[in-house]
């Protein structure tokens, strides 16, 4: 049921998705939704946003430890690009859907804020571990998430991956620059010991 | 009525705004909405998105001719930041609202796509006039609009201007770099004449 909610929220937004739509998509018995989500749509939207944010967060963390920041940006963008194309440019970011839900689901908005902050903090920490100073790492992390989220909005409206493709190239170049700077600064700091 | 629609779409999204809400906000007689917008909500959403995109487009064009690319980025971001703070982080970009409207208003999505493309083209043309090669100018323009649109999503969810502030600093630095590169390349090209 949560998976159906995430799918529909990504495509239509939280406000245009009814509980009946979710039950039908999940092929679940009517009434079961209030058994699992006694708080109704507000609770469902909050939990769906939290779940989607957590899954993406785990993916980001794993990729950062195994492959590094540049490859992780490419991975996230590729995932979203594939979903866009497969759904004829209708499926956006599930956490953004929570962020843009109206007053009816205030806790979904908070869950989205927490998810974004956790992604930003994870990417910033990884850049810092690669030698980037923390304030710059935080700024680059926020820029990365913002540019990807915005490119998804442009790509959906333009029915084209062009915005996402351009943002991918810009973000990869930015991350490479910032990592190269960190490495060269590190070398300079080591110089007096030689 | 169009202004009321833009205001409500920005805060709640297109799907969570009813025609009755718009009529009440505009303090207009019931029924007048179908006089002005015989196509109902779909037409209203399309025209509101088109109007909002056009107004912002004019502002961008004027600022680019009078002040230049860096000042224009600062101007756009400051406008959105002020709206965010004044509405307790509920008011986003009216064109993004059109982009994210559901299947009920398909022409609003197209109007949003056109507005984004026109902003991108205007900014790219200005960067090109300042000596930046066109492919780079287009990429930086798309990156700028995407990062601002995404930062608005993050800022609304986090109820903080932090994302928008960080993106502002990154975009200004990026635009300054790209313009400085264009100037120094221009100088090199002039060198043989000296």
Coordinates of C-alpha atoms in Angstrom, one line a residue:
Chain A
X1 CA 0.0 0.0 0.0
X2 CA 2.9 2.3 0.9
X3 CA 4.5 1.5 -2.5
X4 CA 1.3 2.3 -4.4
X5 CA 1.0 5.6 -2.5
X6 CA 4.7 6.5 -3.4
X7 CA 4.0 5.7 -7.0
X8 CA 0.8 7.7 -7.3
X9 CA 2.2 10.7 -5.3
X10 CA 5.2 10.8 -7.6
X11 CA 3.0 11.0 -10.7
X12 CA 0.0 13.0 -9.6
X13 CA 1.2 14.8 -6.4
X14 CA -0.3 14.1 -3.0
X15 CA -3.3 16.4 -3.4
X16 CA -4.6 14.8 -6.6
X17 CA -4.3 11.3 -5.2
X18 CA -7.3 10.0 -3.2
X19 CA -7.2 7.1 -0.7
X20 CA -9.5 5.2 -3.1
X21 CA -6.9 5.6 -5.8
X22 CA -4.2 4.1 -3.5
X23 CA -6.4 1.2 -2.4
X24 CA -7.3 0.4 -6.1
X25 CA -3.6 0.7 -7.2
X26 CA -2.6 -1.6 -4.4
X27 CA -5.5 -4.0 -5.2
X28 CA -6.2 -4.0 -1.4
X29 CA -9.6 -4.4 0.3
X30 CA -11.4 -1.2 0.9
X31 CA -11.2 -0.3 4.6
X32 CA -7.8 -1.9 5.0
X33 CA -6.2 1.5 4.5
X34 CA -7.7 2.8 7.8
X35 CA -6.6 -0.4 9.5
X36 CA -3.0 0.3 8.5
X37 CA -3.2 4.1 8.5
X38 CA -5.7 5.2 11.1
X39 CA -4.6 8.8 10.5
X40 CA -5.9 8.5 6.9
X41 CA -4.3 10.4 4.0
X42 CA -2.2 12.6 6.2
X43 CA -0.5 9.7 7.9
X44 CA -0.1 7.8 4.6
X45 CA 1.5 10.8 2.9
X46 CA 3.9 11.3 5.9
X47 CA 4.9 7.6 5.9
X48 CA 5.3 7.4 2.2
X49 CA 7.5 10.5 2.1
X50 CA 9.5 9.2 5.1
X51 CA 9.9 5.8 3.4
X52 CA 10.9 7.2 0.0
X53 CA 13.4 9.6 1.7
X54 CA 14.9 6.8 3.7
X55 CA 15.3 4.5 0.7
X56 CA 17.0 7.2 -1.3
X57 CA 19.1 8.1 1.7
X58 CA 20.4 4.5 2.1
X59 CA 21.2 4.4 -1.6
X60 CA 23.2 7.7 -1.4
X61 CA 25.1 6.5 1.7
X62 CA 26.1 3.2 0.2
X63 CA 27.1 4.7 -3.1
X64 CA 29.2 7.4 -1.4
X65 CA 31.1 4.8 0.7
X66 CA 31.6 2.4 -2.2
X67 CA 32.1 4.7 -5.1
X68 CA 32.5 8.3 -4.1
X69 CA 30.7 11.7 -4.6
X70 CA 30.9 12.0 -8.4
X71 CA 29.7 8.5 -9.1
X72 CA 26.9 9.0 -6.6
X73 CA 25.6 12.1 -8.3
X74 CA 25.6 10.2 -11.6
X75 CA 23.7 7.3 -10.0
X76 CA 21.0 9.5 -8.5
X77 CA 20.4 11.4 -11.7
X78 CA 20.4 8.2 -13.8
X79 CA 17.7 6.7 -11.5
X80 CA 15.5 9.8 -11.9
X81 CA 16.1 10.0 -15.6
X82 CA 15.1 6.4 -16.1
X83 CA 11.9 6.9 -14.1
X84 CA 11.1 10.0 -16.1
X85 CA 11.4 8.3 -19.4
X86 CA 9.7 5.1 -18.4
X87 CA 6.6 7.1 -17.2
X88 CA 6.5 9.4 -20.1
X89 CA 7.8 12.3 -18.0
X90 CA 5.1 12.0 -15.3
X91 CA 7.1 10.5 -12.4
X92 CA 9.0 13.0 -10.3
X93 CA 10.7 12.8 -6.9
X94 CA 8.5 11.3 -4.1
X95 CA 10.1 13.5 -1.5
X96 CA 9.3 16.6 -3.5
X97 CA 5.7 15.4 -3.7
X98 CA 5.6 15.4 0.0
X99 CA 7.2 18.8 0.2
X100 CA 4.6 20.3 -2.1
X101 CA 1.6 18.7 -0.5
X102 CA -1.0 21.3 0.7
X103 CA -2.2 22.1 4.3
X104 CA -4.2 18.8 4.3
X105 CA -0.9 16.9 5.1
X106 CA 1.4 19.1 7.1
X107 CA 3.5 16.2 8.5
X108 CA 4.3 15.1 4.9
X109 CA 6.0 18.4 4.4
X110 CA 8.0 18.0 7.6
X111 CA 9.0 14.5 6.5
X112 CA 10.2 15.9 3.2
X113 CA 12.3 18.6 4.9
X114 CA 13.9 16.0 7.1
X115 CA 14.7 13.7 4.1
X116 CA 16.3 16.6 2.1
X117 CA 18.4 17.7 5.1
X118 CA 19.6 14.1 5.7
X119 CA 20.6 13.7 2.0
X120 CA 22.4 17.1 2.1
X121 CA 24.2 16.1 5.3
X122 CA 25.3 12.7 4.0
X123 CA 26.7 14.2 0.8
X124 CA 28.4 17.1 2.7
X125 CA 30.0 14.6 5.1
X126 CA 31.4 12.6 2.2
X127 CA 32.9 15.7 0.5
X128 CA 34.4 16.7 3.8
X129 CA 35.9 13.2 4.2
X130 CA 37.5 13.8 0.8
X131 CA 39.2 17.0 2.1
X132 CA 36.7 19.7 1.2
X133 CA 36.1 22.2 4.0
X134 CA 32.8 21.8 5.7
X135 CA 31.1 25.0 4.7
X136 CA 31.9 24.5 1.0
X137 CA 30.9 20.8 1.2
X138 CA 27.5 21.8 2.6
X139 CA 27.0 24.4 -0.1
X140 CA 27.9 22.0 -2.9
X141 CA 25.6 19.3 -1.4
X142 CA 22.6 21.7 -1.2
X143 CA 23.3 22.9 -4.7
X144 CA 23.4 19.3 -6.0
X145 CA 20.1 18.3 -4.4
X146 CA 18.4 21.6 -5.4
X147 CA 19.6 21.4 -9.1
X148 CA 18.5 17.8 -9.4
X149 CA 15.0 18.5 -7.9
X150 CA 14.6 21.6 -10.1
X151 CA 15.8 19.8 -13.2
X152 CA 13.1 17.2 -12.5
X153 CA 10.4 20.0 -12.5
X154 CA 11.8 21.4 -15.8
X155 CA 12.1 18.0 -17.4
X156 CA 8.5 17.0 -16.6
X157 CA 7.2 20.3 -18.0
X158 CA 9.3 20.2 -21.1
X159 CA 8.8 16.4 -21.6
X160 CA 12.5 16.1 -22.3
X161 CA 15.6 15.0 -20.3
X162 CA 17.6 18.0 -21.5
X163 CA 17.4 19.9 -18.2
X164 CA 18.5 16.8 -16.3
X165 CA 21.3 16.1 -18.7
X166 CA 22.7 19.6 -18.5
X167 CA 22.5 19.6 -14.7
X168 CA 24.2 16.3 -14.6
X169 CA 27.2 17.6 -16.6
X170 CA 27.4 20.8 -14.5
X171 CA 27.2 19.0 -11.2
X172 CA 29.8 16.4 -12.2
X173 CA 32.2 19.2 -13.3
X174 CA 31.5 21.1 -10.0
X175 CA 32.1 18.0 -7.8
X176 CA 35.3 17.2 -9.7
X177 CA 36.6 20.8 -9.3
X178 CA 35.8 20.9 -5.6
X179 CA 37.5 17.5 -5.0
X180 CA 40.6 18.6 -7.1
X181 CA 40.8 21.8 -5.2
X182 CA 40.7 19.8 -1.9
X183 CA 43.4 17.5 -3.1
X184 CA 45.7 20.3 -4.3
X185 CA 45.1 22.3 -1.0
X186 CA 46.0 19.1 0.9
X187 CA 49.2 18.8 -1.0
X188 CA 50.1 22.4 -0.3
X189 CA 49.5 21.8 3.4
X190 CA 51.9 18.8 3.3
X191 CA 54.6 20.7 1.6
X192 CA 56.5 22.1 4.6
X193 CA 57.2 18.5 5.8
X194 CA 59.0 17.5 2.7
Chain B
X1 CA -9.3 36.5 -11.0
X2 CA -6.0 35.4 -12.8
X3 CA -4.0 37.0 -10.0
X4 CA -6.0 35.2 -7.3
X5 CA -5.5 31.9 -9.3
X6 CA -1.7 32.6 -9.4
X7 CA -1.6 33.3 -5.7
X8 CA -3.5 30.2 -4.7
X9 CA -1.7 27.9 -7.2
X10 CA 1.7 29.1 -5.8
X11 CA 0.6 28.3 -2.2
X12 CA -1.5 25.1 -2.6
X13 CA -0.7 23.8 -6.0
X14 CA -3.1 23.6 -8.9
X15 CA -4.8 20.3 -7.8
X16 CA -5.6 21.5 -4.3
X17 CA -7.2 24.7 -5.5
X18 CA -10.8 24.7 -6.5
X19 CA -12.6 27.2 -8.8
X20 CA -14.7 28.1 -5.8
X21 CA -11.5 29.0 -3.9
X22 CA -10.4 31.3 -6.7
X23 CA -13.8 33.0 -6.9
X24 CA -13.8 33.6 -3.2
X25 CA -10.2 34.9 -3.1
X26 CA -10.9 37.3 -6.0
X27 CA -14.2 38.3 -4.3
X28 CA -15.9 37.8 -7.7
X29 CA -19.5 36.8 -8.4
X30 CA -20.0 33.0 -8.7
X31 CA -20.5 32.1 -12.3
X32 CA -18.2 34.9 -13.5
X33 CA -15.3 32.4 -13.7
X34 CA -17.1 30.4 -16.5
X35 CA -17.8 33.7 -18.3
X36 CA -14.1 34.6 -18.4
X37 CA -12.8 31.0 -18.5
X38 CA -15.3 28.9 -20.4
X39 CA -12.7 26.0 -20.3
X40 CA -13.0 26.0 -16.5
X41 CA -10.0 25.1 -14.3
X42 CA -7.9 23.7 -17.1
X43 CA -8.1 27.0 -19.0
X44 CA -7.6 29.0 -15.8
X45 CA -4.5 27.0 -14.9
X46 CA -3.0 27.3 -18.4
X47 CA -3.6 31.1 -18.5
X48 CA -2.3 31.7 -15.0
X49 CA 0.9 29.7 -15.7
X50 CA 1.3 31.6 -19.0
X51 CA 0.8 35.0 -17.4
X52 CA 3.1 34.2 -14.5
X53 CA 5.8 32.9 -16.8
X54 CA 5.5 35.9 -19.0
X55 CA 5.7 38.4 -16.2
X56 CA 8.9 36.7 -14.8
X57 CA 10.3 36.5 -18.3
X58 CA 9.9 40.3 -18.8
X59 CA 11.5 41.0 -15.5
X60 CA 14.4 38.7 -16.4
X61 CA 14.9 40.3 -19.9
X62 CA 14.8 43.9 -18.5
X63 CA 17.2 43.1 -15.7
X64 CA 19.6 41.3 -18.1
X65 CA 19.7 44.3 -20.4
X66 CA 20.0 46.9 -17.7
X67 CA 22.1 45.2 -15.1
X68 CA 23.6 41.9 -16.4
X69 CA 23.5 38.2 -15.6
X70 CA 24.9 38.1 -12.1
X71 CA 22.6 40.9 -10.8
X72 CA 19.6 39.2 -12.5
X73 CA 20.2 35.9 -10.7
X74 CA 20.4 37.9 -7.4
X75 CA 17.2 39.7 -8.3
X76 CA 15.2 36.5 -9.1
X77 CA 16.4 34.8 -6.0
X78 CA 15.6 37.8 -3.8
X79 CA 12.1 38.0 -5.2
X80 CA 11.4 34.4 -4.4
X81 CA 13.1 34.6 -1.0
X82 CA 10.9 37.6 0.0
X83 CA 7.7 35.7 -1.1
X84 CA 8.8 32.6 0.8
X85 CA 9.4 34.5 4.1
X86 CA 6.2 36.7 3.7
X87 CA 4.0 33.6 3.2
X88 CA 5.6 31.6 6.0
X89 CA 7.3 29.3 3.4
X90 CA 4.1 28.4 1.6
X91 CA 4.5 30.3 -1.7
X92 CA 6.6 28.7 -4.4
X93 CA 7.1 29.4 -8.1
X94 CA 3.8 29.8 -10.0
X95 CA 5.3 28.2 -13.1
X96 CA 6.4 25.1 -11.1
X97 CA 2.8 24.8 -9.9
X98 CA 1.7 24.6 -13.5
X99 CA 4.5 22.1 -14.2
X100 CA 3.4 19.8 -11.4
X101 CA -0.4 20.0 -12.0
X102 CA -1.9 16.6 -12.7
X103 CA -3.6 15.2 -15.8
X104 CA -6.7 17.3 -15.1
X105 CA -4.9 20.4 -16.6
X106 CA -2.5 19.1 -19.3
X107 CA -2.2 22.5 -21.0
X108 CA -0.9 24.1 -17.8
X109 CA 2.1 21.7 -17.9
X110 CA 2.8 22.7 -21.5
X111 CA 2.6 26.4 -20.6
X112 CA 5.1 25.8 -17.8
X113 CA 7.5 24.0 -20.2
X114 CA 7.3 27.0 -22.6
X115 CA 7.9 29.5 -19.8
X116 CA 11.0 27.6 -18.4
X117 CA 12.4 27.3 -22.0
X118 CA 11.9 31.0 -22.6
X119 CA 13.7 31.9 -19.3
X120 CA 16.5 29.5 -20.2
X121 CA 16.9 31.0 -23.7
X122 CA 16.9 34.6 -22.5
X123 CA 19.6 34.0 -19.9
X124 CA 21.7 31.9 -22.3
X125 CA 21.4 34.7 -24.9
X126 CA 22.6 37.3 -22.4
X127 CA 25.6 35.1 -21.4
X128 CA 26.4 34.6 -25.0
X129 CA 26.3 38.4 -25.6
X130 CA 28.9 38.6 -22.8
X131 CA 31.2 36.3 -24.7
X132 CA 30.3 32.9 -23.3
X133 CA 30.1 30.2 -26.0
X134 CA 26.5 29.2 -26.6
X135 CA 26.6 25.5 -25.4
X136 CA 28.1 26.6 -22.1
X137 CA 25.7 29.5 -21.8
X138 CA 22.7 27.2 -22.3
X139 CA 24.1 24.8 -19.7
X140 CA 24.6 27.5 -17.1
X141 CA 21.2 29.0 -17.8
X142 CA 19.5 25.6 -17.3
X143 CA 21.5 25.0 -14.2
X144 CA 20.5 28.4 -12.8
X145 CA 16.8 27.9 -13.3
X146 CA 16.9 24.3 -12.1
X147 CA 18.9 25.1 -8.9
X148 CA 16.5 28.0 -8.0
X149 CA 13.4 25.9 -8.6
X150 CA 14.8 23.0 -6.6
X151 CA 16.0 25.3 -3.8
X152 CA 12.4 26.6 -3.5
X153 CA 11.2 23.0 -3.0
X154 CA 13.8 22.4 -0.3
X155 CA 13.2 25.8 1.4
X156 CA 9.4 25.2 1.6
X157 CA 9.9 21.7 3.1
X158 CA 12.6 22.9 5.5
X159 CA 10.8 26.1 6.3
X160 CA 14.1 27.9 6.0
X161 CA 15.8 30.1 3.3
X162 CA 19.1 28.2 3.8
X163 CA 18.8 26.2 0.6
X164 CA 18.0 29.3 -1.4
X165 CA 20.8 31.2 0.2
X166 CA 23.4 28.5 -0.5
X167 CA 22.2 28.2 -4.1
X168 CA 22.4 32.0 -4.5
X169 CA 26.0 32.0 -3.5
X170 CA 26.9 29.0 -5.7
X171 CA 25.1 30.5 -8.8
X172 CA 26.7 33.9 -8.4
X173 CA 30.1 32.3 -8.2
X174 CA 29.4 30.1 -11.2
X175 CA 28.1 33.1 -13.3
X176 CA 31.1 35.2 -12.3
X177 CA 33.5 32.4 -13.2
X178 CA 31.9 31.8 -16.6
X179 CA 31.9 35.5 -17.4
X180 CA 35.6 35.9 -16.3
X181 CA 36.6 33.0 -18.5
X182 CA 34.8 34.5 -21.4
X183 CA 36.5 37.9 -20.8
X184 CA 40.0 36.3 -20.6
X185 CA 39.4 34.2 -23.7
X186 CA 38.3 37.3 -25.5
X187 CA 41.5 39.1 -24.5
X188 CA 43.6 36.2 -25.7
X189 CA 41.8 36.3 -29.0
X190 CA 42.6 40.0 -29.3
X191 CA 46.2 39.6 -28.4
X192 CA 47.7 39.1 -31.9
X193 CA 46.3 42.6 -32.9
X194 CA 48.3 44.4 -30.2

